[in-house]
Short mmCIF file of C-alpha atoms in Angstrom, two decimals:
data_model
loop_
_atom_site.label_atom_id
_atom_site.label_comp_id
_atom_site.label_asym_id
_atom_site.label_seq_id
_atom_site.Cartn_x
_atom_site.Cartn_y
_atom_site.Cartn_z
CA GLU A 200 59.65 188.36 176.98
CA TYR A 201 61.14 191.36 178.93
CA TYR A 202 64.61 191.25 180.55
CA GLY A 203 64.32 194.34 182.89
CA PRO A 204 66.29 197.59 183.39
CA GLY A 205 69.99 197.70 183.02
CA THR A 206 70.04 195.16 180.33
CA THR A 207 69.80 195.39 176.63
CA ASP A 208 66.25 196.00 175.70
CA SER A 209 64.97 193.13 173.49
CA CYS A 210 61.75 191.42 172.52
CA LEU A 211 61.29 187.76 171.38
CA ALA A 212 58.22 186.46 169.55
CA SER A 213 57.61 182.87 168.13
CA ASP A 214 55.11 181.15 165.83
CA ASN A 215 54.63 177.65 164.36
CA VAL A 216 55.04 177.29 160.61
CA PHE A 217 53.88 174.04 158.95
CA LEU A 218 55.47 173.21 155.57
CA ASP A 219 53.98 170.61 153.21
CA SER A 220 56.22 167.76 152.15
CA LEU A 221 57.77 168.30 148.79
CA PRO A 222 55.72 166.50 146.09
CA HIS A 223 57.08 163.26 144.69
CA ALA A 224 55.81 162.46 141.19
CA SER A 225 55.17 158.82 140.33
CA PHE A 226 52.87 156.88 137.96
CA ARG A 227 52.43 153.58 136.19
CA PHE A 228 50.50 152.25 133.21
CA ALA A 229 48.59 149.01 132.71
CA ARG A 230 50.68 147.11 130.14
CA ASP A 231 54.43 146.94 129.84
CA THR A 232 53.88 147.22 126.11
CA THR A 233 50.73 148.06 124.17
CA CYS A 234 49.68 147.07 120.68
CA ALA A 235 48.99 149.79 118.15
CA LEU A 236 45.81 147.94 117.21
CA ASP A 237 44.34 148.80 120.60
CA ALA A 238 46.72 151.53 121.84
CA SER A 239 44.51 152.73 124.67
CA VAL A 240 46.80 153.22 127.67
CA GLN A 241 45.56 153.93 131.19
CA PHE A 242 47.92 155.90 133.42
CA THR A 243 47.59 155.64 137.19
CA ASN A 244 48.91 158.55 139.26
CA LEU A 245 50.90 157.30 142.27
CA SER A 246 52.31 160.66 143.34
CA THR A 247 52.72 161.53 147.05
CA PRO A 248 51.66 163.04 149.27
CA VAL A 249 48.10 162.68 148.07
CA SER A 250 46.39 166.05 148.16
CA SER A 251 43.45 167.66 146.46
CA ALA A 252 45.49 170.85 146.34
CA TRP A 253 48.17 169.68 143.93
CA SER A 254 47.74 169.62 140.18
CA SER A 255 48.80 167.08 137.53
CA ASN A 256 50.24 167.94 134.18
CA TRP A 257 50.77 165.14 131.69
CA ASP A 258 52.90 165.17 128.57
CA PHE A 259 52.04 162.02 126.58
CA GLY A 260 55.04 162.31 124.28
CA ASP A 261 53.00 162.67 121.10
CA GLY A 262 52.37 166.40 121.33
CA SER A 263 49.30 166.05 123.52
CA GLY A 264 48.76 166.49 127.24
CA ASN A 265 46.19 166.23 130.01
CA THR A 266 45.53 167.60 133.49
CA GLU A 267 43.40 164.77 134.86
CA THR A 268 44.71 162.84 137.83
CA SER A 269 44.79 159.39 136.15
CA PRO A 270 43.96 159.79 132.46
CA TRP A 271 43.74 157.53 129.41
CA ARG A 272 45.57 158.12 126.17
CA VAL A 273 44.85 156.46 122.80
CA TYR A 274 47.97 156.52 120.64
CA ALA A 275 47.57 156.73 116.90
CA SER A 276 50.61 154.70 115.87
CA ALA A 277 53.40 152.50 117.08
CA ASN A 278 56.37 154.27 118.68
CA LEU A 279 58.38 154.61 121.88
CA TYR A 280 56.68 157.51 123.67
CA ILE A 281 58.31 159.55 126.48
CA VAL A 282 55.56 160.30 128.99
CA THR A 283 56.20 162.92 131.69
CA LEU A 284 54.09 163.69 134.76
CA THR A 285 54.64 166.96 136.64
CA ILE A 286 53.06 167.43 140.08
CA THR A 287 52.71 170.93 141.59
CA ASN A 288 51.43 171.61 145.10
CA ALA A 289 49.57 174.67 146.40
CA TYR A 290 52.85 176.51 147.13
CA GLY A 291 54.22 176.12 143.65
CA CYS A 292 56.60 173.35 144.56
CA SER A 293 56.80 170.72 141.84
CA ASP A 294 58.34 167.39 140.86
CA ASP A 295 58.30 165.42 137.66
CA THR A 296 59.04 161.88 136.46
CA THR A 297 59.37 160.31 133.04
CA ILE A 298 58.59 156.78 131.80
CA TYR A 299 59.02 155.30 128.34
CA VAL A 300 55.80 153.84 126.94
CA PRO A 301 56.36 151.41 124.04
CA ILE A 302 53.56 150.99 121.52
CA VAL A 303 54.36 148.05 119.23
CA PRO A 304 53.00 147.66 115.71
CA GLU A 305 50.19 145.22 114.97
CA ASN A 306 52.21 142.20 113.85
CA LEU A 307 49.77 139.26 114.07
CA ALA A 308 48.26 137.95 110.86
CA GLY A 309 47.80 134.45 109.56
CA THR A 310 45.62 131.70 108.20
CA VAL A 311 44.43 128.26 109.30
CA SER A 312 45.75 125.31 107.31
CA GLY A 313 44.77 121.62 107.31
CA ASP A 314 43.06 118.92 105.28
CA SER A 315 39.56 119.81 104.20
CA ILE A 316 38.47 116.20 103.72
CA ALA A 317 39.36 113.11 105.73
CA CYS A 318 38.02 109.66 106.52
CA ALA A 319 35.77 109.20 109.52
CA GLY A 320 37.74 107.90 112.46
CA SER A 321 40.90 109.73 111.44
CA ILE A 322 42.31 113.01 112.80
CA VAL A 323 42.64 116.34 111.01
CA THR A 324 45.24 118.72 112.46
CA LEU A 325 44.53 122.42 111.91
CA THR A 326 47.53 124.72 112.21
CA TYR A 327 47.81 128.51 112.43
CA ILE A 328 50.25 129.76 109.77
CA PRO A 329 51.66 133.30 110.33
CA GLN A 330 51.81 135.49 107.25
CA GLY A 331 55.10 136.99 106.17
CA ALA A 332 57.26 138.22 109.03
CA THR A 333 54.43 138.43 111.54
CA LEU A 334 54.69 136.79 114.94
CA ASN A 335 52.83 133.83 116.35
CA PRO A 336 50.09 134.63 118.87
CA GLU A 337 50.55 133.59 122.49
CA ASN A 338 46.94 132.43 122.96
CA TYR A 339 44.58 130.88 120.41
CA TYR A 340 40.79 130.95 120.81
CA TRP A 341 39.36 128.25 118.54
CA MET A 342 35.81 128.34 117.22
CA GLU A 343 33.58 125.88 115.38
CA GLY A 344 30.96 127.92 113.60
CA THR A 345 29.50 130.16 116.31
CA ASP A 346 30.49 127.82 119.15
CA SER A 347 33.56 128.43 121.27
CA MET A 348 35.76 125.34 121.56
CA TYR A 349 38.74 126.09 123.80
CA MET A 350 41.85 128.21 124.26
CA THR A 351 45.30 126.82 123.54
CA THR A 352 48.83 128.14 123.72
CA SER A 353 49.77 125.97 120.76
CA GLY A 354 49.00 126.91 117.18
CA SER A 355 47.58 123.47 116.31
CA ILE A 356 44.46 121.54 117.28
CA ASN A 357 43.15 118.09 116.35
CA ILE A 358 39.70 117.83 114.78
CA TYR A 359 37.53 114.70 114.82
CA THR A 360 34.17 115.92 113.47
CA SER A 361 32.99 117.80 110.40
CA GLY A 362 32.56 121.54 110.81
CA SER A 363 33.79 125.05 110.00
CA TYR A 364 36.75 126.13 112.10
CA TRP A 365 38.45 129.48 112.70
CA VAL A 366 40.61 131.13 115.36
CA THR A 367 41.42 134.41 117.06
CA GLY A 368 45.02 134.82 118.22
CA THR A 369 46.23 137.28 120.87
CA ASN A 370 49.39 138.26 122.72
CA HIS A 371 50.05 140.09 126.00
CA TYR A 372 50.55 143.36 124.14
CA GLY A 373 46.87 143.34 123.21
CA CYS A 374 47.53 142.58 119.55
CA PHE A 375 45.20 140.07 117.97
CA THR A 376 44.56 138.42 114.66
CA HIS A 377 41.03 137.48 113.76
CA ILE A 378 40.38 134.90 111.07
CA PRO A 379 36.72 135.61 110.39
CA PRO A 380 34.09 132.96 109.65
CA MET A 381 34.13 133.83 105.95
CA ASN A 382 37.75 132.58 105.85
CA GLN A 383 37.15 129.56 108.06
CA GLN A 384 38.57 126.13 107.35
CA ASN A 385 35.79 123.75 106.37
CA VAL A 386 36.51 120.14 107.34
CA ARG A 387 34.42 117.21 106.12
CA PHE A 388 34.81 113.65 107.34
CA ILE A 389 33.73 110.97 104.85
CA ASN A 390 31.63 108.16 106.27
CA PRO A 391 31.46 105.20 103.89
CA PRO A 392 28.26 103.14 104.07
CA PRO A 393 28.29 100.65 106.94
CA ALA A 394 29.56 97.23 105.95
CA VAL A 395 27.02 94.55 106.95
CA ILE A 396 26.90 90.92 105.78
CA LEU A 397 23.53 89.25 105.36
CA GLY A 398 23.09 85.53 104.75
CA ASP A 399 22.49 82.11 106.30
CA SER A 400 25.22 81.06 108.70
CA SER A 401 24.40 77.35 108.29
CA GLN A 402 25.07 75.74 104.90
CA CYS A 403 25.50 72.29 103.35
CA ILE A 404 28.37 70.76 101.44
CA ASN A 405 28.30 71.24 97.67
CA VAL A 406 25.30 73.56 97.87
CA SER A 407 26.46 77.02 96.84
CA TYR A 408 25.37 79.94 99.00
CA THR A 409 25.37 83.71 98.51
CA LEU A 410 26.24 86.40 101.04
CA ASN A 411 24.86 89.92 100.49
CA GLY A 412 26.58 93.18 101.42
CA TYR A 413 24.79 95.71 99.19
CA ALA A 414 25.57 99.20 100.51
CA GLY A 415 23.71 101.54 98.18
CA SER A 416 23.42 102.76 94.62
CA ASP A 417 26.55 104.96 94.59
CA PRO A 418 28.65 103.59 91.71
CA ALA A 419 31.83 104.71 93.47
CA ILE A 420 31.36 102.19 96.29
CA THR A 421 33.89 99.33 96.27
CA TYR A 422 33.48 95.91 97.88
CA THR A 423 36.16 93.50 99.04
CA TRP A 424 35.15 90.10 100.40
CA ILE A 425 37.58 88.39 102.78
CA LYS A 426 37.38 84.69 103.69
CA ASN A 427 39.61 83.39 106.46
CA GLY A 428 41.89 86.40 106.04
CA ALA A 429 42.26 86.27 102.24
CA ALA A 430 40.48 88.40 99.66
CA VAL A 431 38.17 86.21 97.60
CA GLY A 432 35.83 88.51 95.71
CA SER A 433 34.36 91.90 94.94
CA GLY A 434 30.93 93.27 94.27
CA PRO A 435 27.87 93.61 96.50
CA THR A 436 27.42 89.81 96.77
CA TYR A 437 29.71 86.80 97.09
CA THR A 438 28.79 83.23 96.13
CA ASP A 439 30.69 80.34 97.65
CA PRO A 440 30.48 76.84 96.08
CA ALA A 441 30.77 75.18 99.53
CA THR A 442 33.18 72.49 98.41
CA ALA A 443 34.51 71.80 101.92
CA THR A 444 33.02 71.37 105.35
CA GLY A 445 34.03 73.49 108.32
CA THR A 446 33.48 76.96 109.74
CA PHE A 447 34.60 79.90 107.60
CA THR A 448 34.96 83.53 108.69
CA TYR A 449 33.95 86.31 106.29
CA GLN A 450 34.43 90.05 106.43
CA LEU A 451 33.33 92.72 103.99
CA VAL A 452 35.32 95.92 103.42
CA ILE A 453 33.38 98.77 101.81
CA GLY A 454 35.30 101.70 100.32
CA LEU A 455 34.37 105.20 99.22
CA PRO A 456 36.83 107.48 97.36
CA ASN A 457 38.45 110.36 99.21
CA PRO A 458 38.63 113.35 96.83
CA LEU A 459 42.09 114.14 98.23
CA GLY A 460 43.31 110.67 97.34
CA GLY A 461 42.81 107.08 98.38
CA TYR A 462 39.68 105.58 99.90
CA CYS A 463 37.76 105.65 103.15
CA TYR A 464 36.80 102.20 104.42
CA ASP A 465 34.37 100.50 106.72
CA THR A 466 34.89 96.86 107.72
CA SER A 467 32.07 94.60 108.78
CA ALA A 468 32.00 92.45 111.86
CA ALA A 469 33.12 88.87 111.37
CA PHE A 470 30.41 86.65 109.88
CA ASN A 471 30.86 82.91 110.43
CA VAL A 472 29.39 80.31 108.08
CA THR A 473 29.44 76.62 109.00
CA VAL A 474 29.27 74.17 106.08
CA HIS A 475 27.87 70.84 107.22
CA ALA A 476 28.36 67.41 105.69
CA LEU A 477 25.29 65.73 104.15
CA PRO A 478 23.41 63.42 106.50
CA ALA A 479 23.54 59.70 105.89
CA PRO A 480 20.79 58.61 103.46
CA PRO A 481 17.64 57.33 105.14
CA PHE A 482 16.53 53.74 104.66
CA ILE A 483 12.96 52.65 103.93
CA VAL A 484 11.10 49.79 105.63
CA ASP A 485 8.01 48.46 103.79
CA ASN A 486 5.26 46.45 105.43
CA ILE A 487 1.99 45.03 104.06
CA VAL A 488 -0.64 46.15 106.53
CA ASP A 489 -3.68 44.67 104.70
CA CYS A 490 -3.39 41.75 102.31
CA ASN A 491 -6.97 41.98 101.13
CA THR A 492 -6.49 45.52 99.93
CA TYR A 493 -2.77 45.12 99.40
CA THR A 494 -2.06 48.23 101.46
CA ILE A 495 1.61 48.82 102.06
CA LYS A 496 3.14 51.09 104.70
CA LEU A 497 6.49 52.75 103.97
CA THR A 498 8.55 54.03 106.91
CA ALA A 499 11.67 56.13 106.38
CA VAL A 500 14.35 56.12 109.05
CA GLY A 501 16.94 58.88 109.11
CA PRO A 502 20.13 59.20 111.16
CA SER A 503 18.59 61.71 113.59
CA TYR A 504 15.73 64.10 114.02
CA GLY A 505 14.60 65.64 110.74
CA SER A 506 11.82 65.97 108.21
CA TYR A 507 10.71 63.66 105.35
CA ASN A 508 9.19 64.49 101.99
CA TRP A 509 8.05 61.81 99.54
CA SER A 510 7.90 61.74 95.77
CA ASN A 511 4.11 61.39 95.81
CA SER A 512 3.88 64.81 97.59
CA MET A 513 3.20 63.22 100.95
CA PHE A 514 5.30 64.10 103.99
CA GLY A 515 6.07 62.54 107.31
CA GLN A 516 8.12 59.57 108.37
CA THR A 517 5.45 57.01 107.44
CA ILE A 518 3.08 56.88 104.46
CA THR A 519 0.60 54.35 103.06
CA VAL A 520 0.72 53.53 99.36
CA PRO A 521 -2.09 52.04 97.19
CA GLU A 522 -2.10 48.68 95.53
CA GLY A 523 -0.61 49.99 92.35
CA GLY A 524 2.95 49.95 93.77
CA GLY A 525 5.81 51.51 91.77
CA PRO A 526 8.93 53.61 92.55
CA TYR A 527 8.99 55.89 95.61
CA LYS A 528 11.60 58.30 96.81
CA VAL A 529 12.04 60.05 100.15
CA TRP A 530 14.13 63.14 100.95
CA TYR A 531 15.43 63.44 104.47
CA THR A 532 16.31 66.96 105.72
CA ASP A 533 18.35 67.26 108.93
CA THR A 534 18.25 70.14 111.42
CA PHE A 535 20.89 72.06 109.43
CA GLY A 536 18.80 71.91 106.27
CA CYS A 537 21.08 69.41 104.56
CA VAL A 538 19.33 66.78 102.42
CA ASN A 539 19.93 63.17 101.39
CA ASP A 540 17.54 60.71 99.75
CA THR A 541 16.69 57.05 99.17
CA SER A 542 14.47 55.27 96.59
CA ILE A 543 12.49 52.06 96.78
CA MET A 544 10.48 50.00 94.27
CA VAL A 545 7.16 48.92 95.79
CA PRO A 546 5.89 45.73 94.08
CA ARG A 547 2.41 45.77 92.59
CA ASP A 548 -0.45 43.61 93.89
CA PRO A 549 0.19 40.13 92.46
CA ARG A 550 -3.51 39.79 91.73
CA LEU A 551 -3.15 42.43 89.12
CA TYR A 552 -0.96 40.19 87.00
#
């Protein structure tokens, strides 16, 4: 601009100057704390303003550095590392920030403990036991052989089936303990032979009967017979003299030794035996059906429906006997299989005297 004659000569010129914002260094890393077992730490550069013209200079606190924007660093040992990021723009202006990065020692180690043998139907509890002064994991990944079971936050699980069990434990630092398959806990559930009673459920008074519960040739198998709630015998069979009528309930308990102590048992279903009274003895009616031949008919009459067997090997309710006469006997068997009998003397043909 010009101000004219008579005034102080002066000139004024102007220009626009644009200055970048001062850099502000900032960063973060993935975990609040990292385990020395897997001490790979990713750093994320959050510095502003974002520009391709500024440079990053990292000091990882272990004597190493890096100029990448968002680098990784694998630390060799546990320590509290002072990590510094310095940002410099195109004009040489810079800013820096420092964060403490804790790397904790690997402090998870343990074993799995629990019964190795148990009876079928029971529960085996497997428990992770930390070794020495090590910590407990926060998450447990349980395996059975090569099959993944489930994840728990508790160090114990209940097992119901035979198998080989192991676990991997982890915490939020990234530490983990791995109990390999070669150190797995083998669990075996003992199944005793099934207890089954075989026999006839219908019996007769004073006729002994035998119930069979044979469960195999293993000499270690034990048998306990129970009648109406009381133990009455042992061995693969039980014979009852049937001295009283009524219905009697039997059970058989089969045992197999548990190598860790005691026995594993299987109990049969209830088996009911009804002991029946003997039927009333039949009576015999004799009739001469032909006087010339002196043929006599014998008819047995029982108390109800049943079968008849005679001493001369004939069967049926009615038989015909020859002229010779003599003693005859009939056995009546009722529908329960119980038997009673009656005898008769058939007179001989008088003409034979």
